[in-house]
Coordinates of C-alpha atoms and ligand atoms in Angstrom, one line a residue:
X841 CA -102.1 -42.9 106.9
X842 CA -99.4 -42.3 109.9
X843 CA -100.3 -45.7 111.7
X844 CA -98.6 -47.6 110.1
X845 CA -94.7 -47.9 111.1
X846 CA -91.2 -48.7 110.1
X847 CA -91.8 -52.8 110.4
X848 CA -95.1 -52.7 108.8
X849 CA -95.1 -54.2 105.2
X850 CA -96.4 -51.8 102.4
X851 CA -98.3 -52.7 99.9
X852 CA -99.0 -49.9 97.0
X853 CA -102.1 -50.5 94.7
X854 CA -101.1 -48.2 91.4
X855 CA -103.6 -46.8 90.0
X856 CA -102.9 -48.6 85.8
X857 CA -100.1 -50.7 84.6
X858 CA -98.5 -47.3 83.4
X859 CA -99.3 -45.4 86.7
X860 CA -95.2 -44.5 86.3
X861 CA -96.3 -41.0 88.9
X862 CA -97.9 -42.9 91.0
X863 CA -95.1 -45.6 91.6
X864 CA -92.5 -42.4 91.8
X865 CA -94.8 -40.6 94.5
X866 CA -94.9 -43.1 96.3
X867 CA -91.6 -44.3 96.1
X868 CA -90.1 -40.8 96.9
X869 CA -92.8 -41.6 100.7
X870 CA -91.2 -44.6 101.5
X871 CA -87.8 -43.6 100.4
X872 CA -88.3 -40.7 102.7
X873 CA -89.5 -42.4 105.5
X874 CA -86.9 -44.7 105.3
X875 CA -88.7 -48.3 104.2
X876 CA -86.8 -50.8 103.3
X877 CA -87.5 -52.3 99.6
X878 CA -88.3 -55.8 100.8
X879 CA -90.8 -54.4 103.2
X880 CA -93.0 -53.3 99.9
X881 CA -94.9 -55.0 97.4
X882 CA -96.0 -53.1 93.9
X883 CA -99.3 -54.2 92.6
X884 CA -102.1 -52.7 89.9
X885 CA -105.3 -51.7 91.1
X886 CA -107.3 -54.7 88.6
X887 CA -104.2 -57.2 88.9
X888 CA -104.9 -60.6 89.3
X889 CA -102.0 -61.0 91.9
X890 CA -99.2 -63.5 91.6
X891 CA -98.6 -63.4 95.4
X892 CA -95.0 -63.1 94.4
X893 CA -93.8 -61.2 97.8
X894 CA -94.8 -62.7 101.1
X895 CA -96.6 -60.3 103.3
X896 CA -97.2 -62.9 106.2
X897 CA -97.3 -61.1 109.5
X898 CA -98.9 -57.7 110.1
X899 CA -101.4 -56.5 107.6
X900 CA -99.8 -55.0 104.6
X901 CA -100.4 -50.7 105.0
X902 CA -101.5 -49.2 101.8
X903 CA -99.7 -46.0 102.6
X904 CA -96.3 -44.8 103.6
X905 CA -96.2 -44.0 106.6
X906 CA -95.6 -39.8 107.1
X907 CA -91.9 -38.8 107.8
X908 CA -91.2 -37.1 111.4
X909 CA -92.6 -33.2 110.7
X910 CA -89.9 -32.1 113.1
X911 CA -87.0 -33.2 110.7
X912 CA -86.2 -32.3 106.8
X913 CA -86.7 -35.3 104.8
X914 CA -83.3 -36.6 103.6
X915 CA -82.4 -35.3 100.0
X916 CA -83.1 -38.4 97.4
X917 CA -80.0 -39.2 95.3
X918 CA -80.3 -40.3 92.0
X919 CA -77.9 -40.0 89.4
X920 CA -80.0 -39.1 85.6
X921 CA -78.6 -42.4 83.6
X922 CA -80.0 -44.6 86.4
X923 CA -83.8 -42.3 86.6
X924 CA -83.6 -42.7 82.5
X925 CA -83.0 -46.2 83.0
X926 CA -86.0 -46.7 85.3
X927 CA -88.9 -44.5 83.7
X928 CA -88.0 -47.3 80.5
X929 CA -87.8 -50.2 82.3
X930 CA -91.4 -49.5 83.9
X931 CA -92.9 -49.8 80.7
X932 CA -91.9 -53.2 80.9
X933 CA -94.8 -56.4 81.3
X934 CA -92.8 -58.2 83.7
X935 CA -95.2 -57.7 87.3
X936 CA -91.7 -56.7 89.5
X937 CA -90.9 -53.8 87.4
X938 CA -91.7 -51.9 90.2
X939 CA -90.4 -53.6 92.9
X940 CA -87.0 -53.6 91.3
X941 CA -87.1 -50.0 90.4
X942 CA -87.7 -49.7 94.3
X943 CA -85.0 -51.5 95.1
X944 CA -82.5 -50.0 92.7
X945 CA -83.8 -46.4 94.3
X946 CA -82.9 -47.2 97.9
X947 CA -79.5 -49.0 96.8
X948 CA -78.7 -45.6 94.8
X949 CA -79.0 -44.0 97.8
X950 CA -75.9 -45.8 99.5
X951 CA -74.1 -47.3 96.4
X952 CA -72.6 -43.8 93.9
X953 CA -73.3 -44.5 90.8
X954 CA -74.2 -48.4 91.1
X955 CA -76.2 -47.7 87.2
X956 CA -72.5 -47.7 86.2
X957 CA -71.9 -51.7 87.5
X958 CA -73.2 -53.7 84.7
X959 CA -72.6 -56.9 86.5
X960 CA -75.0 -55.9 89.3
X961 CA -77.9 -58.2 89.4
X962 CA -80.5 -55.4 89.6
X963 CA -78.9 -52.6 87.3
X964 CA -78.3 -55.9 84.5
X965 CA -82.0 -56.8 85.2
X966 CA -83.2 -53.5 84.4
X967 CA -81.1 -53.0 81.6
X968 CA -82.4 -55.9 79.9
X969 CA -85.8 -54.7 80.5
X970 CA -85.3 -51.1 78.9
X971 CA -83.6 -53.1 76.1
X972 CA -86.4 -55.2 75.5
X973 CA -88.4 -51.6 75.6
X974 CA -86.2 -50.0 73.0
X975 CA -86.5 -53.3 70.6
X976 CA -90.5 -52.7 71.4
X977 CA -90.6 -49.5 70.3
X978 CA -88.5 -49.7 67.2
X979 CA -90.9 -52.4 65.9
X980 CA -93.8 -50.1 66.7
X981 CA -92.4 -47.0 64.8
X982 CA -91.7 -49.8 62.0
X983 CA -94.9 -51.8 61.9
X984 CA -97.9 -49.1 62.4
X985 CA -99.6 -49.7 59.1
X986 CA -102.5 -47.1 58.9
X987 CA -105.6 -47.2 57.2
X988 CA -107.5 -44.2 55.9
X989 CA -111.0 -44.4 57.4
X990 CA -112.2 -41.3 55.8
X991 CA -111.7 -37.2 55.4
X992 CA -113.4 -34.8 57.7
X993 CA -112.5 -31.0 58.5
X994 CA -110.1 -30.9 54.8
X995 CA -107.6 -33.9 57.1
X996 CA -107.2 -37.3 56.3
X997 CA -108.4 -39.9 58.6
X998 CA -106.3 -43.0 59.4
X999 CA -106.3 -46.0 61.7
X1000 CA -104.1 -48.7 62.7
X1001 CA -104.1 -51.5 64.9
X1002 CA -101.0 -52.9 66.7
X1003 CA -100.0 -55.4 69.5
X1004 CA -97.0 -54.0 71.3
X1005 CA -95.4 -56.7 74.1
X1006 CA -95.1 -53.7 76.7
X1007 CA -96.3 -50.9 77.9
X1008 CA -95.6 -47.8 75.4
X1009 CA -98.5 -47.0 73.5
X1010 CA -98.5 -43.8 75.3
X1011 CA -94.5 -43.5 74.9
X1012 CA -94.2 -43.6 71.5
X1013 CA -97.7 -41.1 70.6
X1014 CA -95.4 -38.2 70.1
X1015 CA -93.3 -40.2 68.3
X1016 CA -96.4 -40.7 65.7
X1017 CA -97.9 -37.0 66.5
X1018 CA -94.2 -35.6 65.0
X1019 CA -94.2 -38.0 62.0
X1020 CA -98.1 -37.8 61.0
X1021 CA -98.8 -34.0 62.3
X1022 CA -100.8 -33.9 59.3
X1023 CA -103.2 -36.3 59.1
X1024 CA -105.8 -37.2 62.3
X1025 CA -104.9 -40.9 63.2
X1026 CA -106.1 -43.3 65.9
X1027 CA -103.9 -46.0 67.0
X1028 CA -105.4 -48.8 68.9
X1029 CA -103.5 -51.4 70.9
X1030 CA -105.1 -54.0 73.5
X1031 CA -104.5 -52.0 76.2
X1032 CA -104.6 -48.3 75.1
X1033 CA -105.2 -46.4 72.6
X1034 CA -103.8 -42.9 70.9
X1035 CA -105.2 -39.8 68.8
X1036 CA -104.2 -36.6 67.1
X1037 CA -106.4 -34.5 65.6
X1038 CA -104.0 -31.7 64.5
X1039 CA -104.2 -30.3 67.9
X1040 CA -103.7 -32.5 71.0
X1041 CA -102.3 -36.1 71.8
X1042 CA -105.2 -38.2 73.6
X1043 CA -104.7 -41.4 75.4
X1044 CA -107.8 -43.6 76.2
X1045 CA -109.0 -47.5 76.5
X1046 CA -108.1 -50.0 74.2
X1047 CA -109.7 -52.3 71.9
X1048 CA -110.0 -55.0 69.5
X1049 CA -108.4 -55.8 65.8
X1050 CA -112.0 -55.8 64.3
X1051 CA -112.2 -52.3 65.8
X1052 CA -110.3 -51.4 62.9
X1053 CA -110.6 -52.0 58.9
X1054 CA -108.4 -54.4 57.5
X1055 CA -107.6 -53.3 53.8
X1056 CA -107.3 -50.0 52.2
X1057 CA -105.7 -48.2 49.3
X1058 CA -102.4 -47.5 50.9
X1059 CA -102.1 -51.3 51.4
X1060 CA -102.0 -51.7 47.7
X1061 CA -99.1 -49.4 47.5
X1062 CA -97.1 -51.4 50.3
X1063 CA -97.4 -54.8 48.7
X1064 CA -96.2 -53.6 44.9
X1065 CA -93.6 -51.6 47.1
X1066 CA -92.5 -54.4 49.0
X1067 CA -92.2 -56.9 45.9
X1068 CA -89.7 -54.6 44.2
X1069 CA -87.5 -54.5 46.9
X1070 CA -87.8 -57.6 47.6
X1071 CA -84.2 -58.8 46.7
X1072 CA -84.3 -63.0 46.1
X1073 CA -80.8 -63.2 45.8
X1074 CA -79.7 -61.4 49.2
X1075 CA -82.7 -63.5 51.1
X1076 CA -81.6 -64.1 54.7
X1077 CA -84.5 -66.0 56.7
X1078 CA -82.7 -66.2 59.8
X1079 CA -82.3 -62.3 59.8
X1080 CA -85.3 -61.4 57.9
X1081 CA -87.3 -62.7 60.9
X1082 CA -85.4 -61.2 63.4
X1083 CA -85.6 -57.8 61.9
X1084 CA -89.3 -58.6 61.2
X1085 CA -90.4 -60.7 64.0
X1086 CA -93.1 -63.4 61.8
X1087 CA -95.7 -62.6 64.5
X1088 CA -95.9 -59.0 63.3
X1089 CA -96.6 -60.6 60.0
X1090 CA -100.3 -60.8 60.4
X1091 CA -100.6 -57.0 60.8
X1092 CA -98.3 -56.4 57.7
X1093 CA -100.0 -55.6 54.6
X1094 CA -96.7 -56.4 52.5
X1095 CA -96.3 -59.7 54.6
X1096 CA -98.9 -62.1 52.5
X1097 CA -96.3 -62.0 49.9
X1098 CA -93.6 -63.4 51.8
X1099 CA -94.2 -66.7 51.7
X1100 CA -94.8 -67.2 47.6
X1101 CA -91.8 -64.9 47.1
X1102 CA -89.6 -67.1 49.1
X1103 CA -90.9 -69.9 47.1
X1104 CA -89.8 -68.1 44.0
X1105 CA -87.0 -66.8 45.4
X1106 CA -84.4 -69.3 43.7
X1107 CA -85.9 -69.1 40.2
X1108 CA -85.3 -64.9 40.5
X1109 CA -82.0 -65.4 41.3
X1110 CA -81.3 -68.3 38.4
X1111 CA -82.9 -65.5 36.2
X1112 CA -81.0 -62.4 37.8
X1113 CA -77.9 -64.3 37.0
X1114 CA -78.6 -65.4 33.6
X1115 CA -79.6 -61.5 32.7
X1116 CA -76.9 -59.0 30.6
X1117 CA -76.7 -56.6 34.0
X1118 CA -78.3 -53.2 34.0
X1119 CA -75.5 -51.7 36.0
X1120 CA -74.9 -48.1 35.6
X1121 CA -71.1 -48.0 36.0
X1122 CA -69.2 -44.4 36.9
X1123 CA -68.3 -43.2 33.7
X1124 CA -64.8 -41.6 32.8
X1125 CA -65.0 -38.5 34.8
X1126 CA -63.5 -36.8 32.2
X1127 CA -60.6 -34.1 32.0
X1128 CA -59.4 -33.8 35.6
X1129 CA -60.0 -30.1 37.4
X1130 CA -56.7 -30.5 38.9
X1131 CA -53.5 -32.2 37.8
X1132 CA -52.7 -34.2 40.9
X1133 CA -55.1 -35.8 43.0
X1134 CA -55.4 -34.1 46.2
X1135 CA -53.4 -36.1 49.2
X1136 CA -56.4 -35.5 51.9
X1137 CA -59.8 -33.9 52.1
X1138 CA -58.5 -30.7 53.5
X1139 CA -55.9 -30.0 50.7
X1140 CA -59.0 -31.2 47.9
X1141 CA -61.2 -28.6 49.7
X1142 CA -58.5 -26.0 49.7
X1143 CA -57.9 -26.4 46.1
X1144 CA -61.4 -26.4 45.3
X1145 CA -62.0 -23.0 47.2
X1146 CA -59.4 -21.9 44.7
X1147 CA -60.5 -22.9 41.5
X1148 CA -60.4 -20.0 38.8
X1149 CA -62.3 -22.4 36.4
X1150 CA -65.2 -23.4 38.5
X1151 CA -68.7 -22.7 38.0
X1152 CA -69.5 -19.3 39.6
X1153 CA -72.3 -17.6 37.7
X1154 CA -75.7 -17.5 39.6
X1155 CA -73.8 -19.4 42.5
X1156 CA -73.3 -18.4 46.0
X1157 CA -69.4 -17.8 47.0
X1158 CA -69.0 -20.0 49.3
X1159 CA -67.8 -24.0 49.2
X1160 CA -69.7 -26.2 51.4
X1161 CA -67.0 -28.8 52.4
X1162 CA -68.6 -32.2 53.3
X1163 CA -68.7 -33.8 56.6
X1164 CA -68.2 -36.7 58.5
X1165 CA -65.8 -39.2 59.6
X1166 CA -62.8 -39.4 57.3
X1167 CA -63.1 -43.1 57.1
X1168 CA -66.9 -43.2 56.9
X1169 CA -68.2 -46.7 55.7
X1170 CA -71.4 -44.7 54.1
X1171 CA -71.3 -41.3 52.2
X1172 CA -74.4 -39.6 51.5
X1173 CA -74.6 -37.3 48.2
X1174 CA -76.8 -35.1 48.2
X1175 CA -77.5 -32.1 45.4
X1176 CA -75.6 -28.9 46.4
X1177 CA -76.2 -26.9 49.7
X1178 CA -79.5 -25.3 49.8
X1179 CA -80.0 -22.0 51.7
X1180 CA -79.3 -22.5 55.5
X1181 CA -76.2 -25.1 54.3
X1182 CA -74.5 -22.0 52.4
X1183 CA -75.3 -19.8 55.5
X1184 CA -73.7 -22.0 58.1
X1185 CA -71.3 -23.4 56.1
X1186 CA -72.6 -27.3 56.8
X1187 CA -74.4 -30.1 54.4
X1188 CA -77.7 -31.0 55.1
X1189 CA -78.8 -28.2 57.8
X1190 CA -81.9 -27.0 56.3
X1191 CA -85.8 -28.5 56.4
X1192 CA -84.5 -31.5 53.3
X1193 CA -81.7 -32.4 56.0
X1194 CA -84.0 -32.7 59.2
X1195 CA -85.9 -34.6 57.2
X1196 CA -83.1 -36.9 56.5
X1197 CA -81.9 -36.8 60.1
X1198 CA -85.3 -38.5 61.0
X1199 CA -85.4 -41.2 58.0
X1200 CA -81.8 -42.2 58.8
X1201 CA -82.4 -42.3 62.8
X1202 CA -85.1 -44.8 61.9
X1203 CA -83.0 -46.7 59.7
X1204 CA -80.6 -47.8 62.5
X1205 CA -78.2 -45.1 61.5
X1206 CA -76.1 -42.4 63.3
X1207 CA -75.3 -39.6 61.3
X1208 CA -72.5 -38.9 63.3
X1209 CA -71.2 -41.8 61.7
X1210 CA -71.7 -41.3 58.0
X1211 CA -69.9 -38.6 55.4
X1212 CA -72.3 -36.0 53.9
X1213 CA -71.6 -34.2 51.1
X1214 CA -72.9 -32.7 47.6
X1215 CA -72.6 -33.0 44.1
X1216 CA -72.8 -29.8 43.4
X1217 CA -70.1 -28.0 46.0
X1218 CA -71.8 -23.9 46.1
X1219 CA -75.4 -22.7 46.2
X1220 CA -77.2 -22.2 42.9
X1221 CA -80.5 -19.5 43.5
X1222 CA -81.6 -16.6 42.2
X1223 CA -82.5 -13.7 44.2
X1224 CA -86.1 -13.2 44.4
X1225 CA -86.7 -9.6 47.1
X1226 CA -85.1 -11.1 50.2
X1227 CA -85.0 -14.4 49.2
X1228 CA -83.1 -16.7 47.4
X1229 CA -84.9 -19.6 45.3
X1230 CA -83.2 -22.7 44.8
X1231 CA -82.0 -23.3 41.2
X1232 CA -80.9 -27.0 39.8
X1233 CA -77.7 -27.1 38.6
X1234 CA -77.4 -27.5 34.7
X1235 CA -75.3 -31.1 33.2
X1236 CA -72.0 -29.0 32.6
X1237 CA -72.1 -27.9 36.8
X1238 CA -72.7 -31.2 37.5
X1239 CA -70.3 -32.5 35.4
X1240 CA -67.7 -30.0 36.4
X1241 CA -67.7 -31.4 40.1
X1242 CA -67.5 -35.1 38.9
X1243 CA -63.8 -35.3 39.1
X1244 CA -63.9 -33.7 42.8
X1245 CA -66.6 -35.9 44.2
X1246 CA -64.8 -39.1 42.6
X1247 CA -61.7 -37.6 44.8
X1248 CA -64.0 -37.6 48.1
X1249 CA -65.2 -40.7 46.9
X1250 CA -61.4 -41.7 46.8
X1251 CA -60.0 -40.0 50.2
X1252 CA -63.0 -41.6 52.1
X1253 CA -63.5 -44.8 50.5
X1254 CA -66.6 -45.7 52.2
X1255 CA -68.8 -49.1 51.4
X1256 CA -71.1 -47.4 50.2
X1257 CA -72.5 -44.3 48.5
X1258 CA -76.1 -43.2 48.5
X1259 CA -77.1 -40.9 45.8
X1260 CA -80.0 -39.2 46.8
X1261 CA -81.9 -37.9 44.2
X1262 CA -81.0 -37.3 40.1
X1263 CA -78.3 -34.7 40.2
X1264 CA -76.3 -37.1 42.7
X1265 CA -77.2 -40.0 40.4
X1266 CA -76.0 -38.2 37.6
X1267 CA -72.5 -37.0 39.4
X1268 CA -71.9 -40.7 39.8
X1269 CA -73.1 -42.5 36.8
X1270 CA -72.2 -40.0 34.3
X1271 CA -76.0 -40.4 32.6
X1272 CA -79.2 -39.3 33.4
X1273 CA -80.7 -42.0 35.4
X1274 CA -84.3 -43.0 36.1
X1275 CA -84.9 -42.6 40.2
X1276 CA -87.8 -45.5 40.0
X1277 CA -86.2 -47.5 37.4
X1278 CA -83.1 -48.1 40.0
X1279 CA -83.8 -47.1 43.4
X1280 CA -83.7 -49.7 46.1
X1281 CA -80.6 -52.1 44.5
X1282 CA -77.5 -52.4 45.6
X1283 CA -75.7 -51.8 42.6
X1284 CA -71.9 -52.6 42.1
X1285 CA -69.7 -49.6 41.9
X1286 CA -66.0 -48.7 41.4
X1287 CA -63.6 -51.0 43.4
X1288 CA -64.8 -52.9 45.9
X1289 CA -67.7 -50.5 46.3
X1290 CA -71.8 -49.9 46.5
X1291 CA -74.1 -47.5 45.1
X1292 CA -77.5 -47.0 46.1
X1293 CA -79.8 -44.5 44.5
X1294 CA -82.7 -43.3 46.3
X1295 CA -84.9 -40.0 46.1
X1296 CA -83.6 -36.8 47.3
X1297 CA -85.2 -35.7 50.8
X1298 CA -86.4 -32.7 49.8
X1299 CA -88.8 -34.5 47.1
X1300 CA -91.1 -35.9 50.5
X1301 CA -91.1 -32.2 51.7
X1302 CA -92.8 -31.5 48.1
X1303 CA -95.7 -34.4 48.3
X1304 CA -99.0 -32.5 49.6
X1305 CA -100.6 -35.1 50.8
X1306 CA -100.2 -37.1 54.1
X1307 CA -100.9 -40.1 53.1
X1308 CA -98.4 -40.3 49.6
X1309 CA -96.1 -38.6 52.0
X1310 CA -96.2 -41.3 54.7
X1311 CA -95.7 -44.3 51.3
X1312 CA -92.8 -42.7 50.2
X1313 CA -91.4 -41.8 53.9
X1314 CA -91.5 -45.5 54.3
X1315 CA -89.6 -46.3 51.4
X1316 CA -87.0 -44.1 51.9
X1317 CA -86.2 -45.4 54.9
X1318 CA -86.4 -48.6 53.9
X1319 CA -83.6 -47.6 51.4
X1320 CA -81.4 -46.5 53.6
X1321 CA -82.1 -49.3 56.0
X1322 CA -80.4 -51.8 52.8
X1323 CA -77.6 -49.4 52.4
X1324 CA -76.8 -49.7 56.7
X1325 CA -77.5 -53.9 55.4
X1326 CA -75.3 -53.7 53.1
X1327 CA -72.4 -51.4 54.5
X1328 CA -72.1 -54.2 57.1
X1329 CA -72.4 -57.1 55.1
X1330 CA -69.0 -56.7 53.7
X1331 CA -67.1 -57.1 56.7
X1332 CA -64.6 -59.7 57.3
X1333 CA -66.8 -62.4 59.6
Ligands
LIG2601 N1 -80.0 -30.5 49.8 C1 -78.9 -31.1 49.4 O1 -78.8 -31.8 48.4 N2 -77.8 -30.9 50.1 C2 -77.7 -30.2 51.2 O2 -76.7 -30.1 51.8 C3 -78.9 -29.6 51.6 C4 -80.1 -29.8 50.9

């Protein structure tokens, strides 16, 4: 290993196209001993070489060489944006991944904080790689469609087949372990594949699309799914096939009715148009709680906090305010605060709002960005021992609030409002409204505004089984995926 020297050309055989410790141990040798990046070529032990580097002269070593014993190695600098940027980018196809990530390694080491120049040739290349690894990923989480393959052990048995253009298959398994922890599910991609079996992630070899079945019941549910969403007058080709690139198509159980719903697309609209609408318009809130409308969110909290004739029987003390931006473009309504919201004071902080934190971060949106709040303001339970159960607020609670979430409503003025689940519906309609009969429309609403009823959260924490669970999971998501649609839509081009 040590006879090599300083003018000697390296080249480094890794050990798989995602040997990412390999490349870094290595990397960290010649860093160390002080090789200059254009002195090293990165290959794949199984490559079929490009010969992209020139390695004329000496022999290439396949080892860096050893640093001097008698001196510390010098400290590596790297700054944490710039080794996040380069354990995504190596996941990319492109064969000088690695050479780049080398050469962005040693330049760290003289340039501070060169990740922070986005014009630099190097640091734009990689960031265009790491995008392209993001986009990758996104469509993975989207576009696994399992199929159940059987039940052993009491689990569920699913597997799907997928062809991702880089290499994450091992990146995103605990992506799918978190999502499907209950079910056992194989993914298999051309290069790799990835299991769970309720206990531990395994990576192995890939395989081929007729390793796995092509149909089952779940597919059913996708397609009649997909047709009622399926929205002829809001049909955007250009975008539709950006969002859902055509050559994930063939994987796509809901895809084969693309084509002969876009044929029909125009005669759904005539006949949407010619239709009486079905809207459910906000009703007459009724006898205001207060005489003047509050002036901000603060002074309508206040004055709620107050109120002598609001409901307080069987109801925790306290007011959960709502939260978010004050000029939010979506607000969420949820039910009333459950147990953990009334203890910390916060909407959506118990098991039904980590469950919405995940749907809404794979919808594209940041909840940091939207307004959350309830229809029913205080915690309804009844005390059972230590605990308290969860009660559903009665019509004349709901109704009772109406008036104060129309003020929110108001004071925010977002694009649109999602109702999630029938007590929200109810707030805003001023009826009792069927979930299935009108989920998944945009539906016009009061000035200049959406609604979009969907199913509460906590409904998918209620479904026992995986694979119902997953069908519904999707749809939700896919609901609040045409809300982020249509919150942007509306804006001035
Ligand atoms: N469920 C709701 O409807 N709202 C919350 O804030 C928490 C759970």
């Amino acid at each position: 290993m040590a006879a090599a020297t300083l003018d000697s050309n390296y080249r480094i055989s890794l050990a798989s196209e995602v040997d990412v410790d390999g490349w870094r141990s290595h990397a960290r040798a010649l860093l160390q001993a002080g090789v200059p990046p254009d002195r090293v070529t990165w290959t794949v032990a199984g490559r079929t070489d490009s010969g992209q580097l020139d390695l004329s002269g000496a022999a290439a070593a396949s080892e860096p060489p050893e640093h001097n014993i008698d001196r510390p190695p010098p400290p590596i600098r790297i700054a944490k944006p710039l080794l996040a940027l380069i354990n995504t980018g190596l996941l990319h196809r492109n064969e000088d991944r690695f050479d780049l990530a080398y050469r962005l390694l040693c330049r760290a080491q003289l340039v501070p904080r060169l990740h922070d120049n986005p014009a630099d040739p190097d640091v734009l290349q990689l960031n265009r790689y790491a995008k392209a690894i993001r986009r990758d990923i996104h469509k993975m989480h989207a576009f696994v469609r399992f199929r159940k393959i059987g039940e052993g052990k009491g689990r569920e048995q699913f597997v799907a087949w997928f062809e991702p253009d880089h290499h994450i298959t091992a990146a995103v398994a605990p992506f799918f372990r978190n999502r499907f922890t209950g079910m056992d599910w194989l993914i298999v991609t051309p290069e790799a594949s990835i299991a769970w079996d309720g206990q531990a992630l395994a990576v192995g070899p890939g395989g081929s699309k007729e390793d796995v079945p092509q149909e089952d019941m779940v597919e059913a549910e996708w397609r009649t799914y997909y047709a009622h969403i399926f929205n002829p007058a809001r049909v955007k080709i250009a975008a539709m096939k950006s969002e859902m690139p055509m050559k994930y198509w063939k994987n796509l159980p809901e895809a084969e009715l693309i084509p002969s719903m876009l044929d029909r697309a125009a005669a759904r609209v005539d006949a949407m148009v010619a239709q009486p609408k079905d809207n459910l318009p906000l009703a007459d809130p009724g006898v205001p709680s207060a005489a003047e409308p509050p002036s901000s969110l603060d002074q309508l909290y206040h004055r709620l906090e107050r109120a002598s004739d609001a409901p307080r029987q069987n109801f925790s003390d306290r007011l959960v305010r709502g939260a978010g931006p004050q000029d939010a473009r979506i607000m969420i309504i949820g039910e009333q605060p459950g147990d953990q919201e009334d203890r910390q004071g916060q909407p959506f902080v118990g098991p039904a709002g980590q469950m919405l934190d995940r749907a809404l971060a794979e919808a594209g949106l940041d909840r940091q960005q939207l307004f959350l709040t309830n229809a029913v303001k205080r915690f309804k339970y009844r005390q059972s021992g230590k605990q308290r159960i969860h009660e559903t607020p009665n019509v004349g609670e709901i109704n009772y609030y109406r008036w104060w979430v129309e003020q929110e409503i108001r004071l925010v003025a977002p694009r649109i409002v999602i109702a999630l689940g029938a007590t929200a519906a109810r707030c805003l309609t001023g009826q009792p409204v069927k979930i299935a009969r009108h989920r998944s429309e945009i539906l016009p609403f009061a000035a200049d505004r959406s609604l979009l009823i969907t199913i509460h959260p906590s409904y998918l924490l209620r479904i026992p089984d995986e694979q119902g669970r997953q069908v519904e999971y999707a749809k939700f998501v896919r609901d609040l995926e045409l809300a982020r649609h249509a919150s942007v839509d509306r804006d001035p081009a």
